Amino acid sequence: MTKITLVQGDITEQQVDAVVNAANSTLLGGGGVDGAIHRRGGPEILAACRRLRADRYADGLPTGAAVATTAGRLPADHVIHTVGPVWSPDEDRSDLLASCYRESLRVAVEIGARTVAFPAVSAGVYGWPMDDAARIAVRTVREEAPEELAEVRFVLFDERAYRAFEAALAAYNEGRASA
């Protein structure tokens, strides 16, 4: 079974095979996690993303999809870019958020990764409530992580996010124990 680890810290400092970028559909950088990964990773990531836009994703990476590039100057080997959904109080987009995790896990296996670090996808500027984002992330990773992955690490920027993921992991494990 894949080990799930929670870390409060900076995803750009993680020494893993792949870090997941909460990207926007342009793949050309932005704010939050996306901007931090592009800044720290350097121009190699942007160049790889531009090639993807020219070759495969002329209209941008679809929401819920994932694709890998070099990690440039990051300590990781690869960046897996995924586009999370913007939260809506009027439309349930939970399946799209789960797809970000599922597709990132699939890409991780395709590139031979054994360790992957995720941020809280969609829980920043895209406005997804942190507790719900954590619940969806933990459930999807726990139920969908392939055995090829030794560790999935959730790297959470602040204590509030860490506590939300900690509670979601405990609730998931408790639910499984009583089932």
PDB file of C-alpha atoms in Angstrom:
ATOM      1  CA  MET A   1       0.000   0.000   0.000  1.00  0.00           C
ATOM      2  CA  THR A   2       1.223   3.470  -0.869  1.00  0.00           C
ATOM      3  CA  LYS A   3       2.390   5.482   2.127  1.00  0.00           C
ATOM      4  CA  ILE A   4       0.665   8.853   2.558  1.00  0.00           C
ATOM      5  CA  THR A   5       2.704  11.567   4.249  1.00  0.00           C
ATOM      6  CA  LEU A   6       1.672  15.079   5.275  1.00  0.00           C
ATOM      7  CA  VAL A   7       4.241  17.875   5.313  1.00  0.00           C
ATOM      8  CA  GLN A   8       3.803  21.542   6.104  1.00  0.00           C
ATOM      9  CA  GLY A   9       6.225  23.352   3.848  1.00  0.00           C
ATOM     10  CA  ASP A  10       7.252  24.418   0.378  1.00  0.00           C
ATOM     11  CA  ILE A  11       6.516  22.025  -2.473  1.00  0.00           C
ATOM     12  CA  THR A  12       9.419  23.451  -4.486  1.00  0.00           C
ATOM     13  CA  GLU A  13      11.856  22.066  -1.891  1.00  0.00           C
ATOM     14  CA  GLN A  14      10.649  18.456  -2.001  1.00  0.00           C
ATOM     15  CA  GLN A  15      13.149  15.803  -3.021  1.00  0.00           C
ATOM     16  CA  VAL A  16      10.758  13.428  -4.765  1.00  0.00           C
ATOM     17  CA  ASP A  17      10.527  11.897  -8.204  1.00  0.00           C
ATOM     18  CA  ALA A  18       7.660  14.207  -9.188  1.00  0.00           C
ATOM     19  CA  VAL A  19       5.970  17.297  -7.808  1.00  0.00           C
ATOM     20  CA  VAL A  20       2.443  18.114  -8.899  1.00  0.00           C
ATOM     21  CA  ASN A  21       1.771  21.631 -10.056  1.00  0.00           C
ATOM     22  CA  ALA A  22      -1.672  23.155  -9.530  1.00  0.00           C
ATOM     23  CA  ALA A  23      -1.429  24.745 -12.967  1.00  0.00           C
ATOM     24  CA  ASN A  24      -3.743  26.877 -15.003  1.00  0.00           C
ATOM     25  CA  SER A  25      -4.826  25.660 -18.418  1.00  0.00           C
ATOM     26  CA  THR A  26      -2.269  27.799 -20.289  1.00  0.00           C
ATOM     27  CA  LEU A  27       0.613  25.884 -18.653  1.00  0.00           C
ATOM     28  CA  LEU A  28       2.588  29.116 -18.798  1.00  0.00           C
ATOM     29  CA  GLY A  29       2.822  29.919 -15.099  1.00  0.00           C
ATOM     30  CA  GLY A  30       0.649  31.929 -12.788  1.00  0.00           C
ATOM     31  CA  GLY A  31       0.253  32.614  -9.106  1.00  0.00           C
ATOM     32  CA  GLY A  32       0.385  30.420  -6.015  1.00  0.00           C
ATOM     33  CA  VAL A  33       1.918  26.961  -6.414  1.00  0.00           C
ATOM     34  CA  ASP A  34       2.097  27.394 -10.191  1.00  0.00           C
ATOM     35  CA  GLY A  35       4.125  30.598  -9.975  1.00  0.00           C
ATOM     36  CA  ALA A  36       6.404  29.185  -7.270  1.00  0.00           C
ATOM     37  CA  ILE A  37       7.186  26.064  -9.317  1.00  0.00           C
ATOM     38  CA  HIS A  38       7.915  28.083 -12.451  1.00  0.00           C
ATOM     39  CA  ARG A  39      10.092  30.608 -10.569  1.00  0.00           C
ATOM     40  CA  ARG A  40      12.145  28.035  -8.684  1.00  0.00           C
ATOM     41  CA  GLY A  41      12.276  25.514 -11.528  1.00  0.00           C
ATOM     42  CA  GLY A  42      13.507  28.083 -14.009  1.00  0.00           C
ATOM     43  CA  PRO A  43      13.060  28.572 -17.741  1.00  0.00           C
ATOM     44  CA  GLU A  44      13.342  24.867 -18.579  1.00  0.00           C
ATOM     45  CA  ILE A  45       9.832  24.237 -17.229  1.00  0.00           C
ATOM     46  CA  LEU A  46       8.342  27.123 -19.193  1.00  0.00           C
ATOM     47  CA  ALA A  47      10.095  25.956 -22.364  1.00  0.00           C
ATOM     48  CA  ALA A  48       8.723  22.430 -21.906  1.00  0.00           C
ATOM     49  CA  CYS A  49       5.227  23.824 -21.301  1.00  0.00           C
ATOM     50  CA  ARG A  50       5.447  25.960 -24.438  1.00  0.00           C
ATOM     51  CA  ARG A  51       6.338  22.841 -26.443  1.00  0.00           C
ATOM     52  CA  LEU A  52       3.312  21.044 -24.999  1.00  0.00           C
ATOM     53  CA  ARG A  53       1.086  23.965 -25.983  1.00  0.00           C
ATOM     54  CA  ALA A  54       2.501  23.939 -29.513  1.00  0.00           C
ATOM     55  CA  ASP A  55       2.354  20.148 -29.966  1.00  0.00           C
ATOM     56  CA  ARG A  56      -0.544  18.681 -27.962  1.00  0.00           C
ATOM     57  CA  TYR A  57      -2.499  21.305 -26.073  1.00  0.00           C
ATOM     58  CA  ALA A  58      -3.051  24.271 -28.392  1.00  0.00           C
ATOM     59  CA  ASP A  59      -6.239  25.133 -26.492  1.00  0.00           C
ATOM     60  CA  GLY A  60      -4.635  24.531 -23.102  1.00  0.00           C
ATOM     61  CA  LEU A  61      -4.605  21.561 -20.736  1.00  0.00           C
ATOM     62  CA  PRO A  62      -8.193  20.552 -19.903  1.00  0.00           C
ATOM     63  CA  THR A  63      -9.454  20.737 -16.325  1.00  0.00           C
ATOM     64  CA  GLY A  64      -8.861  17.413 -14.561  1.00  0.00           C
ATOM     65  CA  ALA A  65      -6.100  16.326 -16.953  1.00  0.00           C
ATOM     66  CA  ALA A  66      -2.382  15.966 -16.174  1.00  0.00           C
ATOM     67  CA  VAL A  67       0.870  16.046 -18.121  1.00  0.00           C
ATOM     68  CA  ALA A  68       4.553  15.815 -17.125  1.00  0.00           C
ATOM     69  CA  THR A  69       7.549  17.991 -17.922  1.00  0.00           C
ATOM     70  CA  THR A  70      11.082  18.389 -16.693  1.00  0.00           C
ATOM     71  CA  ALA A  71      11.468  19.859 -13.209  1.00  0.00           C
ATOM     72  CA  GLY A  72      14.211  22.215 -14.325  1.00  0.00           C
ATOM     73  CA  ARG A  73      16.114  23.406 -11.262  1.00  0.00           C
ATOM     74  CA  LEU A  74      13.758  21.848  -8.702  1.00  0.00           C
ATOM     75  CA  PRO A  75      15.152  18.996  -6.582  1.00  0.00           C
ATOM     76  CA  ALA A  76      12.457  16.732  -8.097  1.00  0.00           C
ATOM     77  CA  ASP A  77      12.948  14.942 -11.420  1.00  0.00           C
ATOM     78  CA  HIS A  78       9.598  15.851 -12.986  1.00  0.00           C
ATOM     79  CA  VAL A  79       6.700  18.260 -12.668  1.00  0.00           C
ATOM     80  CA  ILE A  80       3.221  16.883 -13.261  1.00  0.00           C
ATOM     81  CA  HIS A  81       0.939  19.756 -14.243  1.00  0.00           C
ATOM     82  CA  THR A  82      -2.776  19.394 -13.499  1.00  0.00           C
ATOM     83  CA  VAL A  83      -5.567  21.929 -13.889  1.00  0.00           C
ATOM     84  CA  GLY A  84      -7.976  21.956 -10.994  1.00  0.00           C
ATOM     85  CA  PRO A  85     -11.544  23.155 -11.231  1.00  0.00           C
ATOM     86  CA  VAL A  86     -12.651  26.509  -9.876  1.00  0.00           C
ATOM     87  CA  TRP A  87     -14.997  25.863  -6.946  1.00  0.00           C
ATOM     88  CA  SER A  88     -18.636  26.680  -7.521  1.00  0.00           C
ATOM     89  CA  PRO A  89     -21.393  26.786  -4.904  1.00  0.00           C
ATOM     90  CA  ASP A  90     -23.906  26.032  -7.682  1.00  0.00           C
ATOM     91  CA  GLU A  91     -22.256  23.125  -9.505  1.00  0.00           C
ATOM     92  CA  ASP A  92     -20.642  19.977  -8.092  1.00  0.00           C
ATOM     93  CA  ARG A  93     -17.195  19.746  -9.672  1.00  0.00           C
ATOM     94  CA  SER A  94     -15.859  17.127  -7.240  1.00  0.00           C
ATOM     95  CA  ASP A  95     -15.299  14.606 -10.034  1.00  0.00           C
ATOM     96  CA  LEU A  96     -13.020  17.068 -11.829  1.00  0.00           C
ATOM     97  CA  LEU A  97     -10.997  17.637  -8.663  1.00  0.00           C
ATOM     98  CA  ALA A  98     -10.689  13.886  -8.070  1.00  0.00           C
ATOM     99  CA  SER A  99      -9.615  13.526 -11.706  1.00  0.00           C
ATOM    100  CA  CYS A 100      -6.661  15.863 -11.055  1.00  0.00           C
ATOM    101  CA  TYR A 101      -5.329  13.428  -8.456  1.00  0.00           C
ATOM    102  CA  ARG A 102      -6.214  10.294 -10.429  1.00  0.00           C
ATOM    103  CA  GLU A 103      -4.636  11.575 -13.664  1.00  0.00           C
ATOM    104  CA  SER A 104      -1.538  12.826 -11.834  1.00  0.00           C
ATOM    105  CA  LEU A 105      -1.093   9.386 -10.264  1.00  0.00           C
ATOM    106  CA  ARG A 106      -1.442   7.775 -13.707  1.00  0.00           C
ATOM    107  CA  VAL A 107       1.160  10.124 -15.205  1.00  0.00           C
ATOM    108  CA  ALA A 108       3.475   9.485 -12.243  1.00  0.00           C
ATOM    109  CA  VAL A 109       3.467   5.761 -12.995  1.00  0.00           C
ATOM    110  CA  GLU A 110       3.993   6.428 -16.731  1.00  0.00           C
ATOM    111  CA  ILE A 111       7.168   8.404 -15.998  1.00  0.00           C
ATOM    112  CA  GLY A 112       8.435   5.832 -13.492  1.00  0.00           C
ATOM    113  CA  ALA A 113       7.980   7.919 -10.361  1.00  0.00           C
ATOM    114  CA  ARG A 114       7.937   6.162  -6.994  1.00  0.00           C
ATOM    115  CA  THR A 115       7.457   9.299  -4.873  1.00  0.00           C
ATOM    116  CA  VAL A 116       5.056  12.148  -5.644  1.00  0.00           C
ATOM    117  CA  ALA A 117       4.339  15.417  -3.834  1.00  0.00           C
ATOM    118  CA  PHE A 118       0.923  17.072  -4.216  1.00  0.00           C
ATOM    119  CA  PRO A 119      -0.264  20.518  -3.175  1.00  0.00           C
ATOM    120  CA  ALA A 120      -3.885  21.120  -2.165  1.00  0.00           C
ATOM    121  CA  VAL A 121      -5.165  21.396  -5.747  1.00  0.00           C
ATOM    122  CA  SER A 122      -7.870  24.056  -6.266  1.00  0.00           C
ATOM    123  CA  ALA A 123      -7.806  25.106  -2.594  1.00  0.00           C
ATOM    124  CA  GLY A 124      -5.968  28.373  -3.212  1.00  0.00           C
ATOM    125  CA  VAL A 125      -7.021  30.998  -5.746  1.00  0.00           C
ATOM    126  CA  TYR A 126      -9.584  28.588  -7.234  1.00  0.00           C
ATOM    127  CA  GLY A 127     -11.515  28.880  -3.971  1.00  0.00           C
ATOM    128  CA  TRP A 128     -12.237  25.240  -3.115  1.00  0.00           C
ATOM    129  CA  PRO A 129     -13.060  24.951   0.616  1.00  0.00           C
ATOM    130  CA  MET A 130      -9.982  23.421   2.256  1.00  0.00           C
ATOM    131  CA  ASP A 131     -11.803  20.727   4.268  1.00  0.00           C
ATOM    132  CA  ASP A 132     -13.621  19.451   1.184  1.00  0.00           C
ATOM    133  CA  ALA A 133     -10.494  19.672  -0.993  1.00  0.00           C
ATOM    134  CA  ALA A 134      -8.629  17.618   1.609  1.00  0.00           C
ATOM    135  CA  ARG A 135     -11.392  14.999   1.808  1.00  0.00           C
ATOM    136  CA  ILE A 136     -11.461  14.549  -1.983  1.00  0.00           C
ATOM    137  CA  ALA A 137      -7.656  14.458  -2.243  1.00  0.00           C
ATOM    138  CA  VAL A 138      -7.159  11.912   0.535  1.00  0.00           C
ATOM    139  CA  ARG A 139      -9.987   9.649  -0.619  1.00  0.00           C
ATOM    140  CA  THR A 140      -8.847   9.683  -4.246  1.00  0.00           C
ATOM    141  CA  VAL A 141      -5.195   9.038  -3.462  1.00  0.00           C
ATOM    142  CA  ARG A 142      -5.948   6.363  -0.865  1.00  0.00           C
ATOM    143  CA  GLU A 143      -8.322   4.523  -3.203  1.00  0.00           C
ATOM    144  CA  GLU A 144      -6.527   5.074  -6.519  1.00  0.00           C
ATOM    145  CA  ALA A 145      -2.771   5.142  -5.801  1.00  0.00           C
ATOM    146  CA  PRO A 146      -1.168   2.322  -7.779  1.00  0.00           C
ATOM    147  CA  GLU A 147       1.140  -0.074  -5.971  1.00  0.00           C
ATOM    148  CA  GLU A 148       4.083   1.222  -8.023  1.00  0.00           C
ATOM    149  CA  LEU A 149       4.039   4.396  -5.909  1.00  0.00           C
ATOM    150  CA  ALA A 150       5.910   4.041  -2.624  1.00  0.00           C
ATOM    151  CA  GLU A 151       4.873   7.435  -1.232  1.00  0.00           C
ATOM    152  CA  VAL A 152       2.395  10.188  -1.925  1.00  0.00           C
ATOM    153  CA  ARG A 153       3.239  13.315   0.011  1.00  0.00           C
ATOM    154  CA  PHE A 154       0.773  16.144   0.523  1.00  0.00           C
ATOM    155  CA  VAL A 155       2.829  19.314   0.917  1.00  0.00           C
ATOM    156  CA  LEU A 156       0.693  21.935   2.587  1.00  0.00           C
ATOM    157  CA  PHE A 157       1.653  25.562   2.694  1.00  0.00           C
ATOM    158  CA  ASP A 158       0.244  26.526   6.089  1.00  0.00           C
ATOM    159  CA  GLU A 159      -1.027  25.040   9.331  1.00  0.00           C
ATOM    160  CA  ARG A 160      -4.689  25.437   8.360  1.00  0.00           C
ATOM    161  CA  ALA A 161      -4.194  23.297   5.254  1.00  0.00           C
ATOM    162  CA  TYR A 162      -2.089  20.789   7.184  1.00  0.00           C
ATOM    163  CA  ARG A 163      -4.806  20.409   9.851  1.00  0.00           C
ATOM    164  CA  ALA A 164      -7.501  19.949   7.190  1.00  0.00           C
ATOM    165  CA  PHE A 165      -5.531  17.167   5.498  1.00  0.00           C
ATOM    166  CA  GLU A 166      -4.662  15.606   8.849  1.00  0.00           C
ATOM    167  CA  ALA A 167      -8.367  15.502   9.765  1.00  0.00           C
ATOM    168  CA  ALA A 168      -9.333  14.115   6.345  1.00  0.00           C
ATOM    169  CA  LEU A 169      -6.735  11.349   6.582  1.00  0.00           C
ATOM    170  CA  ALA A 170      -7.832  10.439  10.120  1.00  0.00           C
ATOM    171  CA  ALA A 171     -11.508  10.395   9.100  1.00  0.00           C
ATOM    172  CA  TYR A 172     -10.753   8.235   6.057  1.00  0.00           C
ATOM    173  CA  ASN A 173      -8.704   5.773   8.108  1.00  0.00           C
ATOM    174  CA  GLU A 174     -11.363   5.674  10.838  1.00  0.00           C
ATOM    175  CA  GLY A 175     -14.082   4.994   8.267  1.00  0.00           C
ATOM    176  CA  ARG A 176     -12.060   2.156   6.776  1.00  0.00           C
ATOM    177  CA  ALA A 177     -11.350   0.651  10.203  1.00  0.00           C
ATOM    178  CA  SER A 178     -15.048   0.523  11.109  1.00  0.00           C
ATOM    179  CA  ALA A 179     -16.107  -0.861   7.719  1.00  0.00           C
TER     180      ALA A 179
END
